[in-house]
Short mmCIF file of C-alpha atoms and ligand atoms in Angstrom, two decimals:
data_model
loop_
_atom_site.label_atom_id
_atom_site.label_comp_id
_atom_site.label_asym_id
_atom_site.label_seq_id
_atom_site.Cartn_x
_atom_site.Cartn_y
_atom_site.Cartn_z
CA UNK A 47 -13.19 -24.30 0.69
CA UNK A 48 -10.97 -21.23 -0.70
CA UNK A 49 -7.12 -21.50 -0.02
CA UNK A 50 -5.65 -18.08 1.03
CA UNK A 51 -1.67 -16.51 1.62
CA UNK A 52 -1.37 -13.79 3.55
CA UNK A 53 1.82 -12.10 3.41
CA UNK A 54 2.33 -9.55 5.97
CA UNK A 55 -0.17 -11.17 8.17
CA UNK A 56 0.93 -9.60 11.85
CA UNK A 57 0.72 -5.76 10.53
CA UNK A 58 -2.79 -3.53 9.95
CA UNK A 59 -3.97 -5.12 6.64
CA UNK A 60 -3.20 -8.63 7.42
CA UNK A 61 -5.16 -8.08 10.87
CA UNK A 62 -8.16 -6.67 9.12
CA UNK A 63 -7.99 -9.72 6.22
CA UNK A 64 -7.70 -12.18 9.14
CA UNK A 65 -10.50 -10.82 10.90
CA UNK A 66 -13.11 -11.05 8.50
CA UNK A 67 -11.58 -14.56 7.79
CA UNK A 68 -12.26 -15.18 11.65
CA UNK A 69 -15.87 -14.67 11.11
CA UNK A 70 -16.08 -17.08 8.27
CA UNK A 71 -14.12 -20.04 9.13
CA UNK A 72 -15.09 -22.88 7.16
CA UNK A 73 -14.70 -21.11 3.72
CA UNK A 74 -11.15 -20.35 4.01
CA UNK A 75 -7.93 -22.79 4.29
CA UNK A 76 -5.29 -20.24 5.64
CA UNK A 77 -1.68 -21.68 3.70
CA UNK A 78 0.83 -19.33 4.57
CA UNK A 79 1.20 -16.18 6.80
CA UNK A 80 4.37 -14.45 7.01
CA UNK A 81 5.87 -11.61 9.45
CA UNK A 82 8.90 -9.88 10.06
CA UNK A 83 10.53 -10.05 13.54
CA UNK A 84 7.31 -10.43 15.31
CA UNK A 85 7.50 -14.26 15.63
CA UNK A 86 5.29 -14.55 19.01
CA UNK A 87 2.00 -12.85 16.85
CA UNK A 88 2.85 -14.68 14.12
CA UNK A 89 2.39 -17.82 15.81
CA UNK A 90 -0.27 -17.50 17.30
CA UNK A 91 -2.00 -16.30 14.49
CA UNK A 92 -0.62 -19.52 12.91
CA UNK A 93 -2.27 -21.55 15.44
CA UNK A 94 -5.37 -20.16 15.09
CA UNK A 95 -6.04 -20.37 11.84
CA UNK A 96 -4.48 -23.83 11.23
CA UNK A 97 -1.84 -22.32 8.47
CA UNK A 98 -0.10 -24.77 6.73
CA UNK A 99 3.30 -22.64 6.91
CA UNK A 100 4.36 -19.77 8.73
CA UNK A 101 7.31 -17.46 7.79
CA UNK A 102 9.57 -15.05 8.89
CA UNK A 103 11.42 -12.91 6.73
CA UNK A 104 14.27 -12.54 9.11
CA UNK A 105 15.98 -15.45 9.26
CA UNK A 106 17.41 -14.86 13.12
CA UNK A 107 13.85 -15.04 14.27
CA UNK A 108 13.47 -18.67 13.02
CA UNK A 109 14.41 -20.43 16.19
CA UNK A 110 11.99 -18.53 17.73
CA UNK A 111 9.57 -19.32 15.68
CA UNK A 112 10.16 -22.73 15.86
CA UNK A 113 10.07 -22.53 19.45
CA UNK A 114 6.57 -20.65 19.36
CA UNK A 115 5.47 -23.26 16.88
CA UNK A 116 6.39 -26.63 18.64
CA UNK A 117 4.13 -29.34 18.46
CA UNK A 118 1.40 -27.68 16.36
CA UNK A 119 2.14 -29.46 13.02
CA UNK A 120 2.91 -26.41 11.29
CA UNK A 121 5.83 -25.78 9.54
CA UNK A 122 8.01 -23.15 10.38
CA UNK A 123 10.66 -21.29 7.77
CA UNK A 124 12.66 -18.37 7.78
CA UNK A 125 15.12 -15.74 5.93
CA UNK A 126 13.89 -14.55 2.29
CA UNK A 127 14.18 -17.73 0.13
CA UNK A 128 11.62 -19.50 2.39
CA UNK A 129 9.04 -16.10 2.16
CA UNK A 130 9.34 -16.19 -1.71
CA UNK A 131 9.05 -20.20 -1.45
CA UNK A 132 5.92 -20.12 0.91
CA UNK A 133 4.64 -17.07 -1.38
CA UNK A 134 4.50 -19.67 -4.53
CA UNK A 135 2.16 -22.10 -2.99
CA UNK A 136 -1.19 -22.76 -5.01
CA UNK A 137 -3.55 -20.75 -3.52
CA UNK A 138 -6.77 -19.19 -4.51
CA UNK A 139 -5.83 -15.39 -3.13
CA UNK A 140 -3.08 -14.05 -1.56
CA UNK A 141 -3.22 -11.08 0.17
CA UNK A 142 0.08 -9.07 -0.34
CA UNK A 143 0.32 -7.16 3.07
CA UNK A 144 3.78 -6.60 3.30
CA UNK A 145 4.90 -3.02 3.98
CA UNK A 146 7.58 -1.59 1.37
CA UNK A 147 9.71 -3.01 -1.21
CA UNK A 148 10.34 -5.72 0.93
CA UNK A 149 6.92 -7.26 0.03
CA UNK A 150 8.04 -7.49 -3.83
CA UNK A 151 10.08 -10.77 -4.34
CA UNK A 152 7.05 -12.10 -2.57
CA UNK A 153 4.59 -10.74 -4.35
CA UNK A 154 5.98 -11.57 -7.59
CA UNK A 155 6.35 -15.04 -6.23
CA UNK A 156 1.99 -15.08 -5.78
CA UNK A 157 2.04 -13.50 -8.81
CA UNK A 158 3.56 -16.50 -11.01
CA UNK A 159 1.93 -19.17 -9.04
CA UNK A 160 -1.16 -17.68 -11.46
CA UNK A 161 -4.03 -17.21 -8.67
CA UNK A 162 -5.94 -13.88 -7.67
CA UNK A 163 -3.67 -11.46 -5.69
CA UNK A 164 -4.72 -8.80 -3.61
CA UNK A 165 -2.54 -5.95 -3.39
CA UNK A 166 -2.14 -3.57 -0.65
CA UNK A 167 1.89 -3.97 -0.79
CA UNK A 168 1.59 -0.60 -3.30
CA UNK A 169 5.38 0.25 -2.89
CA UNK A 170 5.77 -3.53 -4.99
CA UNK A 171 3.71 -1.97 -7.97
CA UNK A 172 5.22 1.43 -7.67
CA UNK A 173 8.73 0.08 -8.02
CA UNK A 174 8.36 -2.71 -10.19
CA UNK A 175 5.62 -1.10 -12.44
CA UNK A 176 5.82 -2.24 -16.11
CA UNK A 177 7.43 -5.39 -14.66
CA UNK A 178 4.63 -6.89 -12.47
CA UNK A 179 2.00 -5.78 -14.57
CA UNK A 180 3.27 -7.99 -17.52
CA UNK A 181 3.89 -10.48 -15.15
CA UNK A 182 0.29 -11.28 -14.47
CA UNK A 183 -0.65 -10.77 -17.98
CA UNK A 184 2.30 -13.55 -18.38
CA UNK A 185 1.22 -16.03 -16.12
CA UNK A 186 -3.01 -15.26 -16.04
CA UNK A 187 -3.19 -13.77 -12.50
CA UNK A 188 -5.63 -11.21 -11.22
CA UNK A 189 -4.47 -8.65 -9.75
CA UNK A 190 -7.22 -6.88 -7.43
CA UNK A 191 -6.44 -3.80 -5.50
CA UNK A 192 -6.99 -3.94 -1.78
CA UNK A 193 -6.11 -0.09 -1.63
CA UNK A 194 -9.17 1.74 -0.79
CA UNK A 195 -8.86 4.81 -3.21
CA UNK A 196 -8.15 1.45 -6.21
CA UNK A 197 -10.52 -0.46 -4.94
CA UNK A 198 -13.27 2.47 -5.33
CA UNK A 199 -11.98 3.13 -8.69
CA UNK A 200 -12.22 -0.77 -9.72
CA UNK A 201 -15.74 -0.70 -8.46
CA UNK A 202 -16.59 1.99 -10.36
CA UNK A 203 -15.14 0.84 -13.60
CA UNK A 204 -16.87 -2.58 -13.20
CA UNK A 205 -19.13 -2.86 -16.50
CA UNK A 206 -18.12 0.40 -17.92
CA UNK A 207 -15.83 0.80 -20.78
CA UNK A 208 -12.44 2.26 -19.91
CA UNK A 209 -11.98 3.86 -23.15
CA UNK A 210 -15.11 6.42 -21.92
CA UNK A 211 -13.40 7.30 -19.01
CA UNK A 212 -12.75 11.27 -18.88
CA UNK A 213 -10.87 11.51 -15.70
CA UNK A 214 -10.28 9.49 -12.58
CA UNK A 215 -9.73 11.51 -9.31
CA UNK A 216 -8.42 9.87 -6.23
CA UNK A 217 -9.18 11.38 -2.66
CA UNK A 218 -6.91 12.20 0.08
CA UNK A 219 -7.69 12.84 3.37
CA UNK A 220 -4.80 15.20 3.54
CA UNK A 221 -3.44 13.23 6.57
CA UNK A 222 -2.86 15.02 10.43
CA UNK A 223 -1.11 17.91 9.01
CA UNK A 224 -3.78 18.77 6.31
CA UNK A 225 -4.27 22.35 7.92
CA UNK A 226 -0.43 22.89 9.52
CA UNK A 227 1.86 25.87 8.17
CA UNK A 228 4.88 25.11 6.67
CA UNK A 229 6.85 26.49 9.94
CA UNK A 230 4.92 23.66 11.89
CA UNK A 231 5.56 21.17 9.65
CA UNK A 232 9.39 21.59 9.82
CA UNK A 233 8.54 20.81 13.54
CA UNK A 234 6.28 17.76 13.01
CA UNK A 235 7.15 14.83 15.43
CA UNK A 236 6.98 10.98 14.31
CA UNK A 237 4.44 10.64 17.13
CA UNK A 238 2.10 13.11 15.53
CA UNK A 239 2.97 11.97 12.02
CA UNK A 240 1.84 8.58 12.91
CA UNK A 241 -1.82 9.79 14.66
CA UNK A 242 -4.04 9.98 11.73
CA UNK A 243 -7.12 11.08 12.06
CA UNK A 244 -9.43 9.05 9.92
CA UNK A 245 -7.43 5.82 9.45
CA UNK A 246 -6.25 2.81 11.69
CA UNK A 247 -2.55 1.92 9.66
CA UNK A 248 1.43 1.08 9.75
CA UNK A 249 3.77 3.79 10.90
CA UNK A 250 5.03 3.80 7.51
CA UNK A 251 1.88 4.72 5.44
CA UNK A 252 0.76 6.79 8.39
CA UNK A 253 4.32 9.07 7.59
CA UNK A 254 3.29 8.99 3.91
CA UNK A 255 0.06 10.20 4.22
CA UNK A 256 1.43 12.74 6.52
CA UNK A 257 3.41 13.83 4.04
CA UNK A 258 1.48 13.28 1.01
CA UNK A 259 3.73 10.33 -0.56
CA UNK A 260 1.29 7.80 -0.06
CA UNK A 261 -1.05 9.98 -2.47
CA UNK A 262 1.88 9.83 -4.85
CA UNK A 263 2.10 6.37 -4.52
CA UNK A 264 -1.08 5.92 -5.35
CA UNK A 265 -1.10 7.95 -8.23
CA UNK A 266 2.43 5.77 -9.90
CA UNK A 267 -0.13 2.47 -8.86
CA UNK A 268 -3.70 3.59 -10.28
CA UNK A 269 -1.40 4.81 -13.29
CA UNK A 270 -0.58 0.56 -13.60
CA UNK A 271 -3.85 -0.23 -12.81
CA UNK A 272 -5.92 1.95 -14.80
CA UNK A 273 -3.77 2.49 -17.77
CA UNK A 274 -6.17 5.68 -18.89
CA UNK A 275 -3.23 8.08 -19.45
CA UNK A 276 -1.63 10.27 -16.14
CA UNK A 277 -3.31 13.00 -17.46
CA UNK A 278 -6.65 11.44 -16.90
CA UNK A 279 -5.58 10.74 -12.86
CA UNK A 280 -6.36 13.78 -10.64
CA UNK A 281 -6.18 14.29 -6.73
CA UNK A 282 -8.33 15.98 -4.44
CA UNK A 283 -8.24 16.43 -0.65
CA UNK A 284 -11.15 14.86 1.03
CA UNK A 285 -10.96 15.08 4.77
CA UNK A 286 -13.55 13.03 5.78
CA UNK A 287 -12.52 10.08 3.78
CA UNK A 288 -15.88 8.99 2.91
CA UNK A 289 -15.67 8.92 -0.68
CA UNK A 290 -12.61 6.66 -1.69
CA UNK A 291 -12.08 7.58 -5.16
CA UNK A 292 -14.19 8.41 -8.51
CA UNK A 293 -14.37 8.11 -11.88
CA UNK A 294 -15.61 10.48 -14.53
CA UNK A 295 -17.12 9.23 -17.76
CA UNK A 296 -17.24 11.10 -20.82
CA UNK A 297 -20.87 11.63 -20.92
CA UNK A 298 -20.79 14.07 -17.77
CA UNK A 299 -21.52 11.04 -15.27
CA UNK A 300 -19.03 11.00 -11.97
CA UNK A 301 -19.49 7.26 -10.56
CA UNK A 302 -18.02 7.47 -6.40
CA UNK A 303 -17.56 4.60 -3.83
CA UNK A 304 -18.43 5.67 -0.51
CA UNK A 305 -17.63 3.68 2.73
CA UNK A 306 -16.76 4.28 6.27
CA UNK A 307 -12.91 4.34 6.49
CA UNK A 308 -12.34 1.34 7.54
CA UNK A 309 -10.03 -1.40 5.73
CA UNK A 310 -12.06 -4.12 5.87
CA UNK A 311 -14.24 -2.83 3.53
CA UNK A 312 -11.87 -2.75 0.13
CA UNK A 313 -10.58 -6.49 1.62
CA UNK A 314 -13.80 -7.69 2.07
CA UNK A 315 -14.43 -6.57 -1.58
CA UNK A 316 -11.30 -8.19 -2.49
CA UNK A 317 -11.93 -11.93 -0.86
CA UNK A 318 -15.78 -12.14 -2.35
CA UNK A 319 -14.86 -10.78 -5.58
CA UNK A 320 -17.48 -10.72 -8.11
CA UNK A 321 -19.82 -11.45 -5.04
CA UNK A 322 -20.10 -9.39 -1.57
CA UNK A 323 -19.82 -10.65 1.81
CA UNK A 324 -21.17 -9.02 5.19
CA UNK A 325 -18.66 -7.06 7.39
CA UNK A 326 -19.25 -6.01 11.07
CA UNK A 327 -18.94 -2.67 10.13
CA UNK A 328 -22.14 0.18 11.17
CA UNK A 329 -23.63 1.48 8.45
CA UNK A 330 -22.35 4.62 6.84
CA UNK A 331 -24.77 7.41 8.30
CA UNK A 332 -24.45 10.26 6.26
CA UNK A 333 -26.78 12.37 8.37
CA UNK A 334 -24.29 11.91 10.74
CA UNK A 335 -21.21 13.11 8.79
CA UNK A 336 -23.35 15.96 7.66
CA UNK A 337 -21.13 17.57 5.28
CA UNK A 338 -18.40 15.97 2.77
CA UNK A 339 -15.79 18.67 1.49
CA UNK A 340 -13.45 18.99 -1.16
CA UNK A 341 -10.40 21.27 -1.87
CA UNK A 342 -7.45 21.06 -4.44
CA UNK A 343 -3.80 19.76 -2.87
CA UNK A 344 -1.29 22.23 -2.17
CA UNK A 345 2.39 21.46 -3.39
CA UNK A 346 4.26 23.86 -1.89
CA UNK A 347 3.33 22.37 1.18
CA UNK A 348 3.36 19.01 0.42
CA UNK A 349 5.59 18.42 -2.53
CA UNK A 350 5.32 14.81 -2.76
CA UNK A 351 2.32 14.40 -4.88
CA UNK A 352 4.78 16.52 -7.39
CA UNK A 353 7.55 14.62 -7.29
CA UNK A 354 5.43 11.24 -7.72
CA UNK A 355 3.98 12.78 -10.75
CA UNK A 356 6.94 13.42 -12.39
CA UNK A 357 8.35 10.40 -11.08
CA UNK A 358 5.71 8.49 -13.10
CA UNK A 359 6.17 10.89 -16.27
CA UNK A 360 9.37 9.95 -16.55
CA UNK A 361 8.36 6.37 -15.92
CA UNK A 362 11.35 3.17 -16.03
CA UNK A 363 12.90 2.76 -12.66
CA UNK A 364 12.32 6.36 -11.71
CA UNK A 365 9.29 5.34 -9.55
CA UNK A 366 11.44 2.79 -7.60
CA UNK A 367 13.89 5.50 -6.83
CA UNK A 368 11.61 7.87 -5.61
CA UNK A 369 10.07 4.89 -3.38
CA UNK A 370 13.28 3.72 -2.25
CA UNK A 371 14.43 7.00 -1.32
CA UNK A 372 11.13 7.82 0.68
CA UNK A 373 11.37 4.40 2.39
CA UNK A 374 14.69 5.49 3.79
CA UNK A 375 13.85 9.21 4.52
CA UNK A 376 10.65 7.78 6.52
CA UNK A 377 12.97 5.41 8.50
CA UNK A 378 15.27 8.34 9.24
CA UNK A 379 12.17 10.57 10.23
CA UNK A 380 11.10 7.80 12.07
CA UNK A 381 14.34 7.21 14.09
CA UNK A 382 14.83 11.22 14.76
CA UNK A 383 17.27 11.27 12.47
CA UNK A 384 16.08 13.83 9.68
CA UNK A 385 13.10 16.46 10.07
CA UNK A 386 9.80 16.28 8.89
CA UNK A 387 10.03 18.64 5.74
CA UNK A 388 12.93 16.91 4.91
CA UNK A 389 11.59 13.99 3.67
CA UNK A 390 10.15 15.31 0.47
CA UNK A 391 13.28 17.39 -0.20
CA UNK A 392 15.28 14.04 0.48
CA UNK A 393 13.58 12.12 -1.99
CA UNK A 394 14.44 14.98 -4.67
CA UNK A 395 17.99 14.82 -3.85
CA UNK A 396 18.00 11.09 -4.74
CA UNK A 397 15.87 11.76 -7.74
CA UNK A 398 17.81 14.06 -9.01
CA UNK A 399 21.32 12.10 -8.24
CA UNK A 400 20.24 8.62 -10.03
CA UNK A 401 18.40 8.30 -12.97
CA UNK A 402 19.11 4.53 -13.49
CA UNK A 403 18.02 2.74 -16.92
CA UNK A 404 14.67 0.94 -17.02
CA UNK A 405 14.07 -2.34 -15.30
CA UNK A 406 14.02 -5.24 -17.97
CA UNK A 407 13.07 -8.16 -15.08
CA UNK A 408 12.36 -8.34 -11.43
CA UNK A 409 16.52 -8.90 -10.28
CA UNK A 410 17.14 -5.35 -12.39
CA UNK A 411 14.37 -3.47 -10.15
CA UNK A 412 15.87 -5.01 -6.68
CA UNK A 413 18.93 -4.25 -8.04
CA UNK A 414 17.67 -0.46 -8.42
CA UNK A 415 15.94 -0.60 -5.46
CA UNK A 416 19.10 -1.39 -3.51
CA UNK A 417 20.96 0.99 -5.43
CA UNK A 418 18.49 4.00 -4.83
CA UNK A 419 18.56 2.92 -0.71
CA UNK A 420 22.45 3.16 -0.17
CA UNK A 421 22.70 6.72 -2.40
CA UNK A 422 19.73 7.73 -0.08
CA UNK A 423 21.51 6.39 2.86
CA UNK A 424 24.53 8.20 2.18
CA UNK A 425 23.10 11.65 1.86
CA UNK A 426 21.40 11.27 4.94
CA UNK A 427 24.75 10.27 6.72
CA UNK A 428 26.65 13.20 4.93
CA UNK A 429 24.03 15.69 6.28
CA UNK A 430 22.89 14.54 9.75
CA UNK A 431 20.16 16.25 11.81
CA UNK A 432 19.91 18.64 8.97
CA UNK A 433 17.04 20.60 9.96
CA UNK A 434 14.80 21.14 6.72
P1 NDP B 722 2.26 -2.76 9.10
O1 NDP B 722 3.64 -1.84 8.87
O2 NDP B 722 1.34 -2.99 10.01
O3 NDP B 722 2.84 -4.10 8.40
C1 NDP B 722 3.43 -4.19 8.02
C2 NDP B 722 3.96 -6.13 7.56
O4 NDP B 722 4.86 -6.08 7.08
C3 NDP B 722 3.97 -6.94 9.08
O5 NDP B 722 3.44 -8.32 8.68
C4 NDP B 722 5.45 -7.19 9.12
O6 NDP B 722 5.70 -8.18 10.10
C5 NDP B 722 5.81 -7.19 7.47
N1 NDP B 722 7.10 -6.75 7.50
C6 NDP B 722 7.81 -5.83 7.97
N2 NDP B 722 8.91 -5.43 7.03
C7 NDP B 722 9.09 -6.83 6.62
C8 NDP B 722 10.53 -6.96 5.68
N3 NDP B 722 11.26 -6.48 5.61
N4 NDP B 722 10.09 -8.37 5.06
C9 NDP B 722 8.88 -9.13 5.32
N5 NDP B 722 8.09 -8.31 5.85
C10 NDP B 722 7.80 -7.40 6.58
O7 NDP B 722 1.83 -2.07 7.46
P2 NDP B 722 0.45 -2.03 7.01
O8 NDP B 722 -0.18 -3.48 7.16
O9 NDP B 722 -0.24 -0.80 7.50
O10 NDP B 722 0.48 -1.57 5.38
C11 NDP B 722 0.62 -2.80 4.60
C12 NDP B 722 1.25 -2.83 3.23
O11 NDP B 722 -0.25 -2.20 2.63
C13 NDP B 722 1.81 -0.93 2.82
O12 NDP B 722 2.45 -1.29 1.65
C14 NDP B 722 0.53 -0.32 2.95
O13 NDP B 722 1.25 1.08 1.85
C15 NDP B 722 -0.52 -0.86 2.24
N6 NDP B 722 -1.56 0.04 3.06
C16 NDP B 722 -1.71 -0.27 4.02
C17 NDP B 722 -3.32 0.39 4.48
C18 NDP B 722 -3.64 0.30 5.81
O14 NDP B 722 -4.29 0.73 6.19
N7 NDP B 722 -2.46 -0.09 7.08
C19 NDP B 722 -4.42 1.15 3.56
C20 NDP B 722 -3.93 0.56 1.79
C21 NDP B 722 -2.80 0.36 1.67
P3 NDP B 722 6.29 -7.72 11.65
O15 NDP B 722 5.17 -7.59 12.08
O16 NDP B 722 7.10 -9.35 11.86
O17 NDP B 722 7.41 -6.24 11.62
MG1 MG B 723 -5.01 4.32 -0.09
#
């Protein structure tokens, strides 16, 4: 029996993880399930899976969570400190699936207990960078990538010497606005941005996919997970989302991982690694798909990957500033406060006015994140309803 905790259990990745666990209930003991405000769903999941503890990150929701769990014998807790405490309970594997830098402190707590971390929460690694990877090494934890591209790369690197890697190529679907003109992008609405053609995901990552910040964050994520050098990391647009990423070796061989665009595939790989488990998905039917196409990204319409590469090159605190500015800009876009093309412009504005020194510890990263958010909010509030 393996013990598992899921941080962000009520989200899209959380639901996919629990779907796989539901299919093999005897092999797993669920320790902690966490959420933010969706305590009704959290309590339902905690009861179904017999969790040891359910935690809402929002202390104001604890009363409702307690009521929803009354009589179940399941512990209920609320607030950031309770989230960190639950994440630090000993388990074999933690799925880190909170969205945004809000997942950083609990993910670090999970790392500190030394188990395996299935990392979906890319913003945490982007923000913390070396602070997180050095904690992984120090505590003997194992970081396995859930993000489909990084999971693909991880699989393609298995059994090979990283010194022999010539390049790593992250594939990008290009998002729902892949073929839109710059003029059309200016008028893109939140409803259009969250409707992804291939993947069913949470709202924030869907907007990131539309702006290509998702790929930018993934570039920085790959830089930390696979330290082969930024110059070896490439991005290619692949509208069908069948090839999830590729590794090219010095002898001219390129290894790719293919699969349906369903996060249960990389999650299953992480849950079972180094074994394989069954998933309920239909086999990949390449004859039905017919064609796989590839094209270079367009950084004029989608500047996010350029900004992310520059942030990765600068290193230190800069990726944390980029991430925080993006989180604020995405929230402002979803709230109808700024236009779609202002997201990248806004991130660039924040990067040009805030360049703090490199963080040395978790508290430093959290301070940079908080300050960058304040500056990002101030900039938005000082130029309300600016079109583009
Ligand atoms: P969702 O928005 O669907 O779910 C987010 C989860 O985090 C929910 O459980 C939510 O709780 C919780 N949460 C939200 N805000 C906070 C907070 N401030 N503190 C604590 N918990 C919080 O996101 P996704 O599942 O789509 O994404 C999760 C992570 O995985 C992201 O980092 C994303 O980039 C990454 N990822 C997602 C993929 C996907 O296909 N969805 C693919 C690859 C990576 P509540 O429901 O109560 O709000
Ligand atoms: Mg991805």
